[in-house]
Amino acid sequence: MFYKIFDLIKNPENIYVLLVMLFFLVILLIIQTMRLHRFNSSVRKDAIKRSRAVIGGQVVEQIAPFLPNFPCSPADAKFIGKPVDFIAFSGLAEKDKVDEVLLIEVKTGQSTLSGREKEIKRAVKEGRVRYVEYRLN
């Protein structure tokens, strides 16, 4: 292919053909650059949207104990973050007696439980929970 271009260069009458080819190459380059810019822009917008959702979820996790319908008193809930958001000892702050122990996962919007969170939920439902006293001598 390149040898044909060199043949065209040798003949001055073909300069117009070369200019037309160059013009179309420049146009194709501009079109491709515009497509790439549009693609990158949409990827950036999606990343920003996801980042905002994550940050919003993290903020809600922190204030969740103070929102309506939280399953226990905010004083009973301890934020741990991973693998569940809170562990709560319901009744401890007011009655100094634990009514129940709660593992609380806060979700916002359309978010669903992760695989790890589903495993924890299943372990609790199946009663595979125990209290361990670990002593250092």
XYZ file of C-alpha atoms in Angstrom:
137
model
C 0.000 0.000 0.000
C 2.750 2.445 0.946
C 4.606 1.835 -2.287
C 1.491 3.022 -4.156
C 1.519 6.236 -2.153
C 5.170 6.777 -3.018
C 4.317 6.263 -6.667
C 1.650 8.947 -6.356
C 4.154 11.341 -4.802
C 6.536 10.934 -7.716
C 3.898 12.185 -10.119
C 3.064 15.874 -9.436
C -0.319 15.502 -11.151
C -1.458 13.250 -8.312
C -0.930 15.846 -5.608
C -4.661 16.501 -5.545
C -5.353 12.827 -4.916
C -2.902 12.912 -2.030
C -4.487 16.056 -0.606
C -7.950 14.470 -0.783
C -6.618 11.332 0.936
C -4.955 13.464 3.603
C -8.164 15.466 4.063
C -10.187 12.280 4.627
C -7.585 10.927 7.030
C -7.760 14.123 9.066
C -11.573 13.959 9.075
C -11.453 10.317 10.240
C -8.981 11.254 12.971
C -11.260 14.068 14.165
C -14.304 11.771 14.181
C -12.433 9.103 16.116
C -11.175 11.676 18.623
C -14.733 12.953 19.147
C -16.005 9.389 19.708
C -13.233 8.698 22.193
C -13.938 11.964 24.019
C -17.664 11.130 24.228
C -16.861 7.635 25.513
C -14.399 8.935 28.131
C -16.874 11.592 29.192
C -19.618 9.006 29.757
C -17.208 6.775 31.680
C -16.205 9.725 33.873
C -19.837 10.668 34.505
C -20.626 7.075 35.466
C -17.633 6.933 37.831
C -18.692 10.200 39.479
C -22.266 8.942 39.825
C -21.085 5.709 41.469
C -18.683 7.581 43.734
C -21.466 9.885 44.906
C -23.663 6.865 45.623
C -20.910 5.244 47.704
C -20.210 8.443 49.653
C -23.934 8.988 50.206
C -24.250 5.434 51.497
C -21.347 5.941 53.877
C -22.915 9.115 55.261
C -26.265 7.378 55.762
C -24.495 4.488 57.522
C -23.063 6.905 60.069
C -26.341 8.703 60.812
C -28.648 5.666 60.473
C -28.996 5.076 64.241
C -30.544 8.545 64.570
C -33.073 8.063 61.745
C -36.661 6.870 62.256
C -37.355 3.125 62.470
C -33.792 2.148 63.387
C -34.192 -1.208 65.161
C -32.652 -0.093 68.466
C -31.522 2.902 70.483
C -28.538 4.761 68.983
C -26.731 4.324 72.309
C -26.945 0.540 71.899
C -25.428 0.478 68.388
C -21.697 0.281 67.751
C -20.438 1.029 64.243
C -17.978 -1.563 62.945
C -18.298 -1.012 59.169
C -17.166 -4.402 57.920
C -18.457 -7.088 57.444
C -21.684 -5.557 58.825
C -22.301 -1.909 59.603
C -23.413 -2.139 63.235
C -23.529 -4.526 66.125
C -26.163 -3.534 68.645
C -26.931 -4.694 72.166
C -30.597 -3.770 72.380
C -31.669 -2.552 75.826
C -28.171 -2.161 77.247
C -28.118 1.645 77.434
C -31.556 2.112 79.023
C -32.084 -1.031 81.126
C -28.492 -2.212 81.581
C -29.829 -5.541 80.295
C -29.322 -6.972 76.815
C -32.633 -7.965 75.216
C -31.009 -9.142 72.022
C -27.852 -8.796 69.963
C -28.394 -7.340 66.497
C -26.152 -7.380 63.462
C -27.355 -4.440 61.372
C -26.538 -3.789 57.728
C -27.600 -0.384 56.367
C -28.582 -0.225 52.680
C -29.712 2.695 50.554
C -31.478 2.923 47.215
C -31.383 -0.243 45.116
C -28.302 -1.717 46.829
C -28.389 -5.378 47.798
C -26.489 -7.580 50.215
C -23.033 -8.667 49.120
C -22.108 -12.343 49.082
C -20.301 -11.990 52.408
C -23.277 -10.196 53.974
C -25.610 -12.964 52.756
C -23.329 -15.566 54.357
C -23.423 -13.732 57.696
C -27.214 -13.453 57.514
C -27.472 -17.192 56.770
C -25.163 -18.076 59.683
C -27.331 -16.052 62.089
C -30.562 -17.588 60.753
C -29.122 -21.091 61.132
C -28.020 -20.340 64.703
C -24.305 -20.620 63.945
C -23.538 -17.831 66.413
C -21.747 -18.177 69.727
C -20.206 -16.120 72.475
C -16.474 -16.608 72.954
C -14.492 -15.470 75.968
C -10.861 -15.057 75.019
C -8.482 -14.737 77.964
C -4.890 -13.698 77.921
C -2.867 -15.003 80.855
